[in-house]
């Protein structure tokens, strides 16, 4: 019965399954194609296995090898795939149950084992005993014969008498079977009557009077305290934030910074000064010892007027050599140099032109309200100092005052007479 409950749960789970979607089938097919072999060496290594393993084939097999049972003749028809996609696992399971219910074992061991497993799970291989049939008959459960259960436990149960080892005459049923006969004796009751005598409750009332003579005597003990508060002016201390200087009751915060510089029209700033630069073209000339000459394109050059075989060094006096000159026999051509440039008074030749620079001082400017001290701008901010009040030790600060408190106590005891008569003195408090 336990295995039967398991099979019912399995059937419920299968019924909840759904057919595969077309996209899932397409994805699975694409994955299988991506891992399929692309060369014979991926199937069989000719140097590592016997040549006869695949029927003397060393390439990709074109047919499925025999001896693999149902796998040697797979069902590759497209209608099976279509039926599987349009149904679910429950339909496939019902088809298997219907097919194997009437299957007779034959020469195909794969089919025999396949249907034996299906029939075993479908309760077709466990033939009930006579006693079991009497119990299961009311459930309308149908059990098949064991002819199609080759190789399963159900097919061999009759050889070992599994189903009839416990009969109705077994001692374990004797006590249960005799319960109907012994029930009357077990449930028999006997009753008897008993006389009970009751009496009303009895009560007695008593009165007791207790009197005591008392005399009230009163005394008191009390502590008198005198508190005197002396008020003094607190000590005031002025303080400033970091970076500020205390001046009287104020804090002076000073910031210095570089001023901006402005220049007259036509001048440009250079550091703390203003510059005006004038440029003029230089006037070329040849110094003493050279004569003025011109090239074929009209450019002025300076020709050496001395011994052409021993000209001045290059460059000479700032004049780079243009043409070194050539001596043929006793005739030498004069070397030529770049001319010098002359500038008017106040100008300097910088290699390409005459330049004159005029330097004047710039005008220093500070932000509005700030003062100029030398070449530095000074900004000053004044705020009220922070006043902190404090008191000497033993005094308490209250606003801008210090309070000094003094306490004196007096102990009064009117119970001395009673203490003496009682022989016990009440202690005097210390606080």
Coordinates of C-alpha atoms in Angstrom, one line a residue:
X1 CA 0.0 0.0 0.0
X2 CA 3.0 2.3 0.6
X3 CA 4.3 1.8 -2.9
X4 CA 0.8 2.4 -4.3
X5 CA 0.7 5.8 -2.6
X6 CA 4.0 6.7 -4.2
X7 CA 2.7 5.8 -7.6
X8 CA -0.3 8.0 -7.2
X9 CA 1.9 11.0 -6.3
X10 CA 4.0 10.3 -9.4
X11 CA 1.0 10.2 -11.6
X12 CA -0.2 13.6 -10.2
X13 CA 3.2 15.2 -10.9
X14 CA 3.3 13.9 -14.5
X15 CA -0.2 15.3 -15.1
X16 CA 1.1 18.8 -14.2
X17 CA 3.8 18.8 -16.9
X18 CA 3.4 20.7 -20.1
X19 CA 4.6 20.1 -23.7
X20 CA 7.9 21.7 -24.7
X21 CA 7.7 25.0 -26.6
X22 CA 8.9 25.3 -30.1
X23 CA 11.7 27.7 -29.0
X24 CA 13.0 25.2 -26.5
X25 CA 13.1 22.4 -29.1
X26 CA 14.9 24.8 -31.5
X27 CA 17.4 25.8 -28.9
X28 CA 18.1 22.1 -28.0
X29 CA 18.6 21.2 -31.7
X30 CA 20.9 24.2 -32.2
X31 CA 23.0 23.1 -29.2
X32 CA 23.3 19.5 -30.4
X33 CA 24.4 20.7 -33.8
X34 CA 27.1 22.9 -32.2
X35 CA 28.7 19.9 -30.5
X36 CA 28.4 17.3 -33.2
X37 CA 31.7 15.9 -34.5
X38 CA 33.3 17.6 -37.5
X39 CA 36.1 15.2 -38.3
X40 CA 36.6 11.3 -38.1
X41 CA 39.3 11.7 -35.4
X42 CA 36.6 13.0 -33.0
X43 CA 34.8 9.6 -33.3
X44 CA 37.4 7.0 -33.5
X45 CA 41.2 7.2 -32.9
X46 CA 42.6 4.6 -35.4
X47 CA 45.8 4.3 -33.5
X48 CA 44.1 3.8 -30.1
X49 CA 41.3 1.2 -30.8
X50 CA 40.9 -1.9 -32.8
X51 CA 40.0 -1.4 -36.4
X52 CA 37.2 -3.9 -36.1
X53 CA 35.4 -2.1 -33.3
X54 CA 33.2 -0.2 -35.7
X55 CA 33.2 -2.8 -38.5
X56 CA 36.5 -1.8 -39.9
X57 CA 35.4 1.9 -40.1
X58 CA 37.7 4.6 -38.9
X59 CA 35.6 7.6 -40.0
X60 CA 32.3 8.9 -38.9
X61 CA 29.8 6.0 -38.7
X62 CA 27.0 6.2 -41.2
X63 CA 24.8 3.6 -39.4
X64 CA 24.1 2.8 -35.8
X65 CA 26.0 -0.3 -34.5
X66 CA 23.9 -3.4 -33.7
X67 CA 23.5 -5.0 -30.3
X68 CA 22.2 -1.8 -28.6
X69 CA 18.7 -3.0 -28.2
X70 CA 16.1 -0.4 -29.0
X71 CA 18.9 2.2 -29.5
X72 CA 20.1 0.3 -32.6
X73 CA 16.7 1.1 -34.3
X74 CA 15.8 4.6 -33.1
X75 CA 12.5 6.2 -34.1
X76 CA 13.6 9.2 -36.2
X77 CA 10.2 9.9 -37.8
X78 CA 9.2 13.5 -37.7
X79 CA 5.6 12.7 -36.7
X80 CA 6.9 11.4 -33.3
X81 CA 8.7 14.7 -32.6
X82 CA 5.6 16.6 -33.7
X83 CA 3.4 14.6 -31.4
X84 CA 5.7 15.1 -28.5
X85 CA 5.8 18.9 -29.0
X86 CA 2.0 19.1 -29.2
X87 CA 1.3 17.0 -26.1
X88 CA 2.8 16.6 -22.6
X89 CA 4.5 14.0 -20.4
X90 CA 1.1 12.6 -19.2
X91 CA 0.0 11.8 -22.7
X92 CA 3.3 10.0 -23.4
X93 CA 3.0 8.1 -20.2
X94 CA -0.5 7.0 -21.0
X95 CA 0.7 5.8 -24.5
X96 CA 3.4 3.8 -22.8
X97 CA 0.9 2.2 -20.4
X98 CA -1.5 1.3 -23.2
X99 CA 1.2 -0.2 -25.3
X100 CA 2.9 -2.3 -22.6
X101 CA -0.4 -3.5 -21.0
X102 CA -0.9 -6.0 -23.9
X103 CA 2.8 -6.6 -24.7
X104 CA 4.0 -10.2 -24.7
X105 CA 7.8 -10.7 -24.1
X106 CA 9.7 -11.7 -27.2
X107 CA 13.3 -11.9 -28.5
X108 CA 14.0 -8.1 -28.1
X109 CA 15.5 -7.8 -24.6
X110 CA 15.2 -4.0 -24.7
X111 CA 11.5 -4.0 -25.4
X112 CA 11.0 -6.8 -22.7
X113 CA 12.8 -4.7 -20.1
X114 CA 11.1 -1.5 -21.1
X115 CA 7.5 -2.9 -20.8
X116 CA 8.4 -4.8 -17.7
X117 CA 9.4 -1.5 -16.0
X118 CA 6.3 0.3 -17.2
X119 CA 4.0 -2.5 -16.1
X120 CA 5.7 -2.8 -12.8
X121 CA 5.2 0.9 -12.1
X122 CA 1.6 0.7 -13.3
X123 CA 0.8 -2.1 -10.7
X124 CA 0.4 -4.7 -13.5
X125 CA 2.9 -7.2 -12.1
X126 CA 1.8 -7.6 -8.5
X127 CA -1.0 -10.2 -8.6
X128 CA -3.0 -10.0 -5.3
X129 CA -3.7 -13.1 -3.2
X130 CA -7.2 -14.3 -2.5
X131 CA -7.3 -12.3 0.8
X132 CA -6.0 -9.2 -0.9
X133 CA -8.6 -9.4 -3.6
X134 CA -11.3 -9.5 -1.1
X135 CA -10.1 -6.2 0.3
X136 CA -9.2 -4.5 -3.0
X137 CA -12.3 -5.7 -4.9
X138 CA -14.4 -2.8 -3.5
X139 CA -11.9 -0.3 -5.1
X140 CA -12.5 -1.7 -8.6
X141 CA -8.7 -2.0 -9.0
X142 CA -7.8 -4.2 -12.0
X143 CA -4.6 -6.3 -12.0
X144 CA -3.2 -7.9 -15.1
X145 CA -1.4 -11.2 -15.5
X146 CA 2.3 -11.6 -15.0
X147 CA 2.9 -12.7 -18.6
X148 CA 4.2 -9.2 -19.6
X149 CA 6.4 -8.6 -16.5
X150 CA 9.4 -10.6 -17.5
X151 CA 12.4 -9.8 -15.3
X152 CA 10.5 -7.9 -12.6
X153 CA 9.9 -8.7 -8.9
X154 CA 6.2 -9.2 -9.6
X155 CA 6.9 -11.9 -12.1
X156 CA 8.7 -14.0 -9.5
X157 CA 6.5 -13.5 -6.4
X158 CA 4.7 -16.8 -6.9
X159 CA 7.9 -18.8 -6.7
X160 CA 8.5 -17.8 -3.2
X161 CA 4.9 -17.5 -1.8
X162 CA 5.4 -13.9 -0.9
X163 CA 1.7 -13.1 -0.8
X164 CA 0.4 -16.0 1.5
X165 CA 2.9 -16.1 4.3
X166 CA 0.4 -14.6 6.8
X167 CA -3.0 -16.2 6.8
X168 CA -6.3 -15.5 8.7
X169 CA -5.4 -18.3 11.1
X170 CA -2.2 -16.6 12.2
X171 CA -2.0 -16.2 16.0
X172 CA -1.7 -12.4 15.6
X173 CA -5.4 -12.3 14.6
X174 CA -6.7 -14.5 17.5
X175 CA -7.1 -11.7 20.0
X176 CA -8.7 -9.4 17.5
X177 CA -11.1 -12.1 16.3
X178 CA -12.3 -13.0 19.8
X179 CA -13.1 -9.4 20.8
X180 CA -16.7 -9.8 19.7
X181 CA -17.2 -12.8 22.0
X182 CA -15.6 -11.2 25.1
X183 CA -17.0 -7.7 24.7
X184 CA -20.2 -8.4 26.8
X185 CA -18.2 -9.7 29.8
X186 CA -15.8 -6.9 29.6
X187 CA -18.5 -4.2 29.6
X188 CA -20.8 -5.8 32.4
X189 CA -21.5 -3.4 35.3
X190 CA -22.7 -4.2 38.9
X191 CA -24.3 -1.5 41.1
X192 CA -25.3 -1.4 45.0
X193 CA -27.1 1.1 47.1
X194 CA -25.6 2.8 50.2
X195 CA -27.4 4.8 52.9
X196 CA -25.9 8.2 53.8
X197 CA -27.0 10.1 57.0
X198 CA -26.6 13.9 57.0
X199 CA -27.0 16.3 59.9
X200 CA -27.4 20.2 59.9
X201 CA -24.4 22.3 60.8
X202 CA -24.1 23.5 64.4
X203 CA -22.7 27.0 65.4
X204 CA -21.7 28.6 68.8
X205 CA -21.2 32.4 69.4
X206 CA -18.6 33.8 72.0
X207 CA -17.8 37.4 72.9
X208 CA -14.3 38.5 74.1
X209 CA -13.5 42.0 75.3
X210 CA -9.9 43.2 75.6
X211 CA -9.1 46.7 77.1
X212 CA -5.8 48.5 77.4
X213 CA -5.0 51.8 79.3
X214 CA -2.6 54.0 77.2
X215 CA -1.0 57.3 77.7
X216 CA 0.2 59.2 74.6
X217 CA 3.6 60.8 75.1
X218 CA 5.0 62.9 72.3
X219 CA 8.5 64.1 71.7
X220 CA 10.4 65.3 68.6
X221 CA 13.8 65.5 67.0
X222 CA 14.6 67.9 64.2
X223 CA 17.5 69.4 62.4
X224 CA 17.5 73.1 61.6
X225 CA 19.7 74.2 58.6
X226 CA 20.7 77.8 57.8
X227 CA 21.8 78.4 54.2
X228 CA 23.5 81.7 53.3
X229 CA 24.2 82.5 49.6
X230 CA 26.9 85.2 48.9
X231 CA 26.7 86.6 45.4
X232 CA 29.9 88.0 43.7
X233 CA 30.5 89.3 40.2
X234 CA 32.0 86.6 38.0
X235 CA 35.5 86.9 36.4
X236 CA 35.0 87.9 32.7
X237 CA 37.6 86.8 30.1
X238 CA 37.6 88.1 26.5
X239 CA 38.8 85.7 23.7
X240 CA 39.1 85.7 19.9
X241 CA 39.0 82.9 17.3
X242 CA 42.2 81.5 15.9
X243 CA 43.8 84.0 13.5
X244 CA 42.4 87.0 15.2
X245 CA 44.0 89.5 17.6
X246 CA 42.3 90.9 20.7
X247 CA 42.2 94.7 20.9
X248 CA 40.3 96.0 23.8
X249 CA 36.8 94.3 23.6
X250 CA 37.2 93.6 19.9
X251 CA 38.8 90.9 17.7
X252 CA 40.8 92.2 14.8
X253 CA 41.1 89.7 11.8
X254 CA 43.6 90.8 9.2
X255 CA 44.0 89.3 5.7
X256 CA 46.8 90.3 3.3
X257 CA 46.8 89.5 -0.4
X258 CA 48.6 90.6 -3.6
X259 CA 47.1 93.7 -5.4
X260 CA 46.1 93.7 -9.0
X261 CA 48.3 95.8 -11.3
X262 CA 47.0 98.1 -14.1
X263 CA 49.2 99.6 -16.8
X264 CA 48.9 102.8 -19.0
X265 CA 47.5 102.5 -22.5
X266 CA 50.0 100.9 -24.8
X267 CA 51.8 99.0 -22.0
X268 CA 51.6 95.4 -21.0
X269 CA 52.1 93.9 -17.5
X270 CA 55.3 91.9 -16.8
X271 CA 55.5 90.9 -13.2
X272 CA 55.0 94.1 -11.1
X273 CA 56.0 96.4 -14.0
X274 CA 54.5 97.6 -17.2
X275 CA 56.4 97.3 -20.6
X276 CA 56.1 99.1 -23.9
X277 CA 58.1 97.4 -26.7
X278 CA 58.9 99.1 -30.1
X279 CA 60.3 97.2 -33.1
X280 CA 62.1 98.7 -36.1
X281 CA 63.9 97.0 -39.0
X282 CA 67.7 97.2 -38.7
X283 CA 70.0 98.9 -41.2
X284 CA 72.5 96.3 -42.8
X285 CA 76.1 97.4 -43.1
X286 CA 79.6 95.8 -43.6
X287 CA 82.3 96.6 -41.0
X288 CA 85.8 97.6 -41.8
X289 CA 87.8 95.0 -43.8
X290 CA 84.7 94.0 -45.8
X291 CA 83.2 95.5 -48.9
X292 CA 79.5 95.6 -49.7
X293 CA 78.3 93.2 -52.4
X294 CA 75.0 91.7 -53.6
X295 CA 73.9 88.2 -54.6
X296 CA 72.3 87.5 -57.9
X297 CA 68.8 88.0 -56.4
X298 CA 69.8 91.4 -54.9
X299 CA 70.5 90.3 -51.3
X300 CA 73.2 92.4 -49.6
X301 CA 76.3 90.5 -48.4
X302 CA 79.7 91.5 -47.0
X303 CA 82.8 90.3 -49.0
X304 CA 86.1 89.8 -47.1
X305 CA 88.6 92.4 -48.4
X306 CA 91.8 90.7 -47.0
X307 CA 93.7 87.5 -47.8
X308 CA 91.0 85.2 -49.2
X309 CA 93.1 82.1 -48.4
X310 CA 93.0 83.0 -44.7
X311 CA 89.6 84.5 -44.0
X312 CA 88.2 85.4 -40.5
X313 CA 86.6 82.5 -38.5
X314 CA 83.0 81.6 -39.0
X315 CA 81.0 83.3 -37.7
X316 CA 83.1 86.5 -37.2
X317 CA 81.9 89.4 -35.2
X318 CA 78.4 88.0 -35.3
X319 CA 78.4 87.6 -39.1
X320 CA 77.8 84.0 -40.2
X321 CA 79.8 82.8 -43.3
X322 CA 77.6 82.5 -46.4
X323 CA 80.3 81.5 -49.1
X324 CA 83.7 80.3 -48.0
X325 CA 85.4 81.3 -51.3
X326 CA 87.5 79.1 -53.6
X327 CA 91.1 79.4 -54.7
X328 CA 92.1 78.2 -58.2
X329 CA 95.8 78.5 -59.0
X330 CA 96.7 81.9 -57.6
X331 CA 93.3 83.4 -57.9
X332 CA 90.9 83.2 -54.8
X333 CA 87.3 84.3 -54.6
X334 CA 86.5 86.4 -51.5
X335 CA 84.4 84.7 -48.8
X336 CA 81.1 86.4 -48.1
X337 CA 79.3 86.9 -44.7
X338 CA 75.9 88.0 -43.5
X339 CA 75.9 91.8 -43.0
X340 CA 75.7 93.4 -39.5
X341 CA 72.5 95.4 -38.5
X342 CA 72.6 98.9 -37.0
X343 CA 69.8 100.3 -34.9
X344 CA 68.8 103.8 -33.8
X345 CA 69.8 105.0 -30.4
X346 CA 67.9 103.2 -27.6
X347 CA 67.2 100.2 -29.8
X348 CA 68.9 96.8 -29.7
X349 CA 69.2 94.3 -32.5
X350 CA 67.7 91.0 -31.4
X351 CA 68.9 89.0 -34.4
X352 CA 66.0 89.8 -36.6
X353 CA 64.9 93.4 -35.8
X354 CA 65.7 96.4 -33.6
X355 CA 63.8 96.4 -30.3
X356 CA 63.4 99.1 -27.6
X357 CA 61.7 98.4 -24.3
X358 CA 60.3 101.1 -22.0
X359 CA 59.6 100.0 -18.4
X360 CA 57.3 101.9 -16.0
X361 CA 55.8 101.0 -12.7
X362 CA 52.3 99.6 -12.6
X363 CA 49.4 100.9 -10.6
X364 CA 48.5 98.7 -7.6
X365 CA 44.8 98.2 -6.9
X366 CA 43.1 96.7 -3.9
X367 CA 39.5 95.6 -3.3
X368 CA 37.1 98.3 -2.2
X369 CA 37.7 99.3 1.4
X370 CA 41.0 97.6 1.7
X371 CA 44.2 99.5 2.2
X372 CA 47.5 99.3 0.2
X373 CA 50.6 99.0 2.4
X374 CA 53.7 99.0 0.2
X375 CA 53.1 96.3 -2.4
X376 CA 50.5 94.4 -0.3
X377 CA 46.7 94.8 0.2
X378 CA 45.5 94.6 3.7
X379 CA 41.9 93.7 4.7
X380 CA 40.8 94.2 8.3
X381 CA 37.6 92.9 9.9
X382 CA 36.5 93.8 13.5
X383 CA 34.1 91.7 15.6
X384 CA 33.2 91.7 19.2
X385 CA 35.3 89.5 21.4
X386 CA 33.7 86.4 23.1
X387 CA 33.3 86.9 26.8
X388 CA 33.7 83.9 29.1
X389 CA 32.7 84.0 32.8
X390 CA 34.3 81.9 35.5
X391 CA 34.2 81.5 39.2
X392 CA 36.8 80.6 41.9
X393 CA 36.9 77.1 43.3
X394 CA 33.9 76.4 45.6
X395 CA 31.6 78.9 43.9
X396 CA 28.9 78.2 41.3
X397 CA 28.4 80.3 38.2
X398 CA 24.9 81.8 37.7
X399 CA 24.7 84.0 34.6
X400 CA 27.4 86.7 35.2
X401 CA 27.5 86.1 39.0
X402 CA 29.3 83.7 41.3
X403 CA 27.3 82.2 44.2
X404 CA 29.1 81.1 47.4
X405 CA 26.9 78.9 49.6
X406 CA 27.5 78.4 53.3
X407 CA 25.3 76.0 55.5
X408 CA 25.1 75.8 59.3
X409 CA 22.9 73.3 61.2
X410 CA 21.3 73.0 64.6
X411 CA 20.1 69.7 66.2
X412 CA 17.1 69.9 68.6
X413 CA 16.1 66.8 70.7
X414 CA 13.1 66.9 73.1
X415 CA 13.1 63.1 73.6
X416 CA 16.0 63.0 76.1
X417 CA 13.8 62.1 79.1
X418 CA 12.2 59.2 77.2
X419 CA 15.5 58.0 76.0
X420 CA 16.9 57.8 79.5
X421 CA 13.8 55.9 80.8
X422 CA 14.1 53.5 77.9
X423 CA 17.8 53.2 78.4
X424 CA 18.4 53.8 74.7
X425 CA 19.7 57.1 73.2
X426 CA 18.6 58.1 69.7
X427 CA 21.6 58.7 67.4
X428 CA 22.4 62.3 66.3
X429 CA 22.5 62.5 62.5
X430 CA 25.8 63.6 61.0
X431 CA 24.4 65.0 57.7

